GROMACS .gro file of C-alpha atoms in nm:
model
  201
    1MET     CA    1  13.300   9.725   7.424
    2THR     CA    2  13.614   9.700   7.254
    3ASN     CA    3  13.650   9.546   6.908
    4PRO     CA    4  13.899   9.212   6.918
    5GLN     CA    5  14.194   9.271   6.775
    6THR     CA    6  14.275   9.183   6.417
    7THR     CA    7  14.584   9.042   6.248
    8ASP     CA    8  14.684   9.411   6.157
    9ASP     CA    9  14.681   9.561   6.523
   10ARG     CA   10  14.842   9.248   6.707
   11ASP     CA   11  15.165   9.287   6.781
   12VAL     CA   12  15.472   9.017   6.816
   13VAL     CA   13  15.375   8.920   7.161
   14ASP     CA   14  15.016   8.877   7.070
   15ILE     CA   15  15.138   8.612   6.794
   16LEU     CA   16  15.372   8.446   6.986
   17VAL     CA   17  15.110   8.403   7.316
   18ALA     CA   18  14.842   8.290   7.078
   19ASP     CA   19  15.108   8.011   6.954
   20HIS     CA   20  15.162   7.914   7.305
   21ARG     CA   21  14.816   7.866   7.385
   22ALA     CA   22  14.772   7.660   7.083
   23VAL     CA   23  15.034   7.418   7.172
   24GLU     CA   24  14.922   7.384   7.526
   25ALA     CA   25  14.595   7.257   7.386
   26LEU     CA   26  14.755   7.019   7.177
   27PHE     CA   27  14.983   6.910   7.486
   28VAL     CA   28  14.661   6.895   7.717
   29GLU     CA   29  14.473   6.669   7.423
   30LEU     CA   30  14.796   6.450   7.425
   31GLU     CA   31  14.815   6.417   7.808
   32THR     CA   32  14.440   6.354   7.899
   33ARG     CA   33  14.348   6.151   7.525
   34GLN     CA   34  14.451   5.837   7.526
   35GLY     CA   35  14.299   5.735   7.197
   36ALA     CA   36  14.406   5.547   6.883
   37LEU     CA   37  14.775   5.564   6.813
   38GLU     CA   38  14.763   5.682   6.489
   39HIS     CA   39  14.575   5.986   6.643
   40ARG     CA   40  14.853   6.056   6.918
   41ARG     CA   41  15.117   6.012   6.638
   42HIS     CA   42  14.950   6.284   6.410
   43LEU     CA   43  14.897   6.528   6.730
   44ALA     CA   44  15.260   6.494   6.813
   45ASP     CA   45  15.363   6.571   6.453
   46VAL     CA   46  15.147   6.883   6.473
   47VAL     CA   47  15.287   6.972   6.814
   48ILE     CA   48  15.662   6.952   6.665
   49ALA     CA   49  15.574   7.114   6.347
   50GLU     CA   50  15.421   7.419   6.578
   51LEU     CA   51  15.692   7.446   6.780
   52VAL     CA   52  15.947   7.448   6.523
   53ARG     CA   53  15.769   7.718   6.319
   54HIS     CA   54  15.737   7.924   6.637
   55SER     CA   55  16.110   7.835   6.730
   56VAL     CA   56  16.261   7.972   6.392
   57ALA     CA   57  16.002   8.273   6.382
   58GLU     CA   58  16.161   8.388   6.753
   59GLU     CA   59  16.489   8.332   6.638
   60ALA     CA   60  16.484   8.514   6.343
   61TYR     CA   61  16.315   8.812   6.429
   62VAL     CA   62  16.222   8.825   6.843
   63TYR     CA   63  16.571   8.724   6.994
   64PRO     CA   64  16.757   9.013   6.754
   65ILE     CA   65  16.526   9.264   6.883
   66ALA     CA   66  16.592   9.149   7.274
   67ARG     CA   67  16.969   9.184   7.183
   68LYS     CA   68  16.923   9.512   7.054
   69ALA     CA   69  16.660   9.631   7.315
   70LEU     CA   70  16.762   9.490   7.646
   71PRO     CA   71  17.063   9.562   7.862
   72ASP     CA   72  17.091   9.174   7.914
   73GLY     CA   73  16.942   9.114   7.564
   74ASP     CA   74  17.244   8.858   7.459
   75GLU     CA   75  17.232   8.676   7.797
   76ILE     CA   76  16.855   8.641   7.725
   77ALA     CA   77  16.851   8.559   7.338
   78ASP     CA   78  17.183   8.286   7.411
   79ARG     CA   79  16.928   8.127   7.697
   80GLU     CA   80  16.610   8.094   7.495
   81ILE     CA   81  16.816   7.948   7.156
   82ALA     CA   82  16.981   7.690   7.383
   83GLU     CA   83  16.659   7.617   7.546
   84HIS     CA   84  16.513   7.555   7.165
   85ALA     CA   85  16.801   7.358   7.083
   86GLU     CA   86  16.717   7.107   7.340
   87ALA     CA   87  16.358   7.098   7.276
   88GLU     CA   88  16.431   7.059   6.913
   89ARG     CA   89  16.672   6.739   7.003
   90THR     CA   90  16.389   6.599   7.197
   91MET     CA   91  16.172   6.657   6.925
   92LYS     CA   92  16.385   6.494   6.662
   93GLU     CA   93  16.385   6.206   6.905
   94LEU     CA   94  15.990   6.199   6.930
   95GLU     CA   95  15.956   6.235   6.558
   96SER     CA   96  16.119   5.858   6.485
   97VAL     CA   97  15.915   5.682   6.790
   98GLU     CA   98  15.606   5.522   6.725
   99PRO     CA   99  15.291   5.605   7.002
  100SER     CA  100  15.333   5.237   7.100
  101ASP     CA  101  15.673   5.264   7.253
  102PRO     CA  102  15.711   5.355   7.578
  103ARG     CA  103  15.980   5.611   7.507
  104PHE     CA  104  15.700   5.800   7.305
  105ASP     CA  105  15.509   5.899   7.630
  106GLU     CA  106  15.878   5.958   7.800
  107LEU     CA  107  15.999   6.211   7.539
  108LEU     CA  108  15.653   6.354   7.517
  109ALA     CA  109  15.661   6.447   7.880
  110HIS     CA  110  16.014   6.553   7.855
  111LEU     CA  111  15.933   6.817   7.569
  112THR     CA  112  15.610   6.935   7.748
  113ASN     CA  113  15.807   6.983   8.079
  114THR     CA  114  16.080   7.185   7.874
  115ILE     CA  115  15.828   7.381   7.675
  116ARG     CA  116  15.602   7.502   7.987
  117ASP     CA  117  15.906   7.608   8.163
  118HIS     CA  118  16.019   7.794   7.859
  119VAL     CA  119  15.675   7.941   7.774
  120ARG     CA  120  15.631   8.089   8.150
  121GLU     CA  121  16.000   8.256   8.128
  122GLU     CA  122  15.906   8.434   7.814
  123GLU     CA  123  15.579   8.521   7.902
  124ASN     CA  124  15.671   8.655   8.268
  125GLU     CA  125  15.997   8.770   8.191
  126LEU     CA  126  16.110   8.839   7.823
  127PHE     CA  127  15.750   8.954   7.657
  128PRO     CA  128  15.659   9.214   7.937
  129ARG     CA  129  16.043   9.352   7.912
  130LEU     CA  130  16.006   9.364   7.497
  131ARG     CA  131  15.701   9.518   7.526
  132ALA     CA  132  15.831   9.827   7.771
  133ALA     CA  133  16.170   9.870   7.588
  134THR     CA  134  16.050   9.852   7.212
  135ALA     CA  135  15.812  10.114   7.032
  136ARG     CA  136  15.481   9.959   6.965
  137GLU     CA  137  15.533  10.027   6.577
  138GLU     CA  138  15.798   9.787   6.571
  139LEU     CA  139  15.669   9.498   6.767
  140VAL     CA  140  15.371   9.542   6.519
  141ASP     CA  141  15.604   9.533   6.223
  142VAL     CA  142  15.793   9.215   6.355
  143ALA     CA  143  15.447   9.028   6.409
  144ALA     CA  144  15.392   9.042   6.001
  145LYS     CA  145  15.745   8.898   5.968
  146VAL     CA  146  15.704   8.636   6.211
  147GLU     CA  147  15.359   8.539   6.030
  148ALA     CA  148  15.539   8.536   5.711
  149VAL     CA  149  15.797   8.338   5.815
  150LYS     CA  150  15.571   8.066   5.983
  151GLU     CA  151  15.431   8.013   5.674
  152ILE     CA  152  15.773   7.916   5.454
  153GLY     CA  153  15.983   7.812   5.741
  154PRO     CA  154  16.050   7.424   5.867
  155THR     CA  155  15.791   7.206   6.004
  156ARG     CA  156  16.060   6.968   6.111
  157PRO     CA  157  16.309   6.990   6.360
  158HIS     CA  158  16.679   7.031   6.193
  159PRO     CA  159  16.898   7.054   6.521
  160GLY     CA  160  17.237   7.129   6.331
  161SER     CA  161  17.048   7.421   6.155
  162PRO     CA  162  17.188   7.787   6.203
  163ASP     CA  163  16.977   7.976   6.460
  164HIS     CA  164  17.121   8.311   6.431
  165PRO     CA  165  17.063   8.556   6.153
  166PRO     CA  166  17.146   8.608   5.898
  167ALA     CA  167  17.207   8.255   5.821
  168ASN     CA  168  16.862   8.091   5.959
  169LYS     CA  169  16.667   8.362   5.757
  170LEU     CA  170  16.844   8.295   5.478
  171LEU     CA  171  16.825   7.907   5.494
  172ALA     CA  172  16.454   7.878   5.642
  173PRO     CA  173  16.257   7.902   5.326
  174GLY     CA  174  16.483   7.625   5.155
  175ILE     CA  175  16.445   7.414   5.449
  176GLY     CA  176  16.100   7.450   5.483
  177LEU     CA  177  16.009   7.401   5.147
  178VAL     CA  178  16.212   7.062   5.155
  179ASP     CA  179  15.998   6.979   5.445
  180ARG     CA  180  15.671   7.071   5.323
  181LEU     CA  181  15.730   6.822   5.022
  182ARG     CA  182  15.821   6.550   5.271
  183ASP     CA  183  15.493   6.621   5.460
  184ALA     CA  184  15.314   6.628   5.155
  185LEU     CA  185  15.455   6.302   5.050
  186SER     CA  186  15.424   6.121   5.367
  187GLY     CA  187  15.067   6.279   5.439
  188ARG     CA  188  15.229   6.414   5.786
  189PRO     CA  189  14.963   6.663   5.908
  190THR     CA  190  15.125   7.018   6.033
  191SER     CA  191  14.816   7.190   6.196
  192MET     CA  192  14.534   7.123   6.358
  193ASP     CA  193  14.305   7.227   6.054
  194GLU     CA  194  14.498   6.935   5.845
  195LEU     CA  195  14.421   6.679   6.147
  196ARG     CA  196  14.043   6.778   6.142
  197GLU     CA  197  13.997   6.760   5.744
  198ARG     CA  198  14.189   6.431   5.763
  199GLN     CA  199  13.967   6.335   6.039
  200GLN     CA  200  13.629   6.440   5.852
  201ARG     CA  201  13.733   6.208   5.519
   0.00000   0.00000   0.00000
């Protein structure tokens, strides 16, 4: 029997797929659990934060690898970034709509469909090709960078922010700091751990 992978031996694809599964679980909860409006708002906030962190990390570290390693890497990266931009605009709208508003469920459904298509595309096409074309050591090294940028990067959508290196790498920590201050002041949860702590109080 093999040991489960530790953080140190996971590559960047492992990290991103785990992110996808976490977001999918949140989508399913939002779709199936029509509970208190406040809880739905908090779940949506966590989804937004998770997706923003994930997108920023991919744009800073994963898509540059695709551009370098794949013959059609520029085309793939540009398409993925365009899909992120569309999702970010939807998240920006969703952020300002109350769960009691019918638009909340419309925006959430649009976001869910967009992200599920994006995930399917990445997991079926991009990720296997990246693993085949890139040294494992590089993918493991990038996993650590992705985890690090998720810790300090933005937690809110910023549709106008740069989405290509080096500008996005330089600006992400500052934008992330401002977002985290806003989150702390408003009590906005940005992870399931925070949301569970809130529910236990």
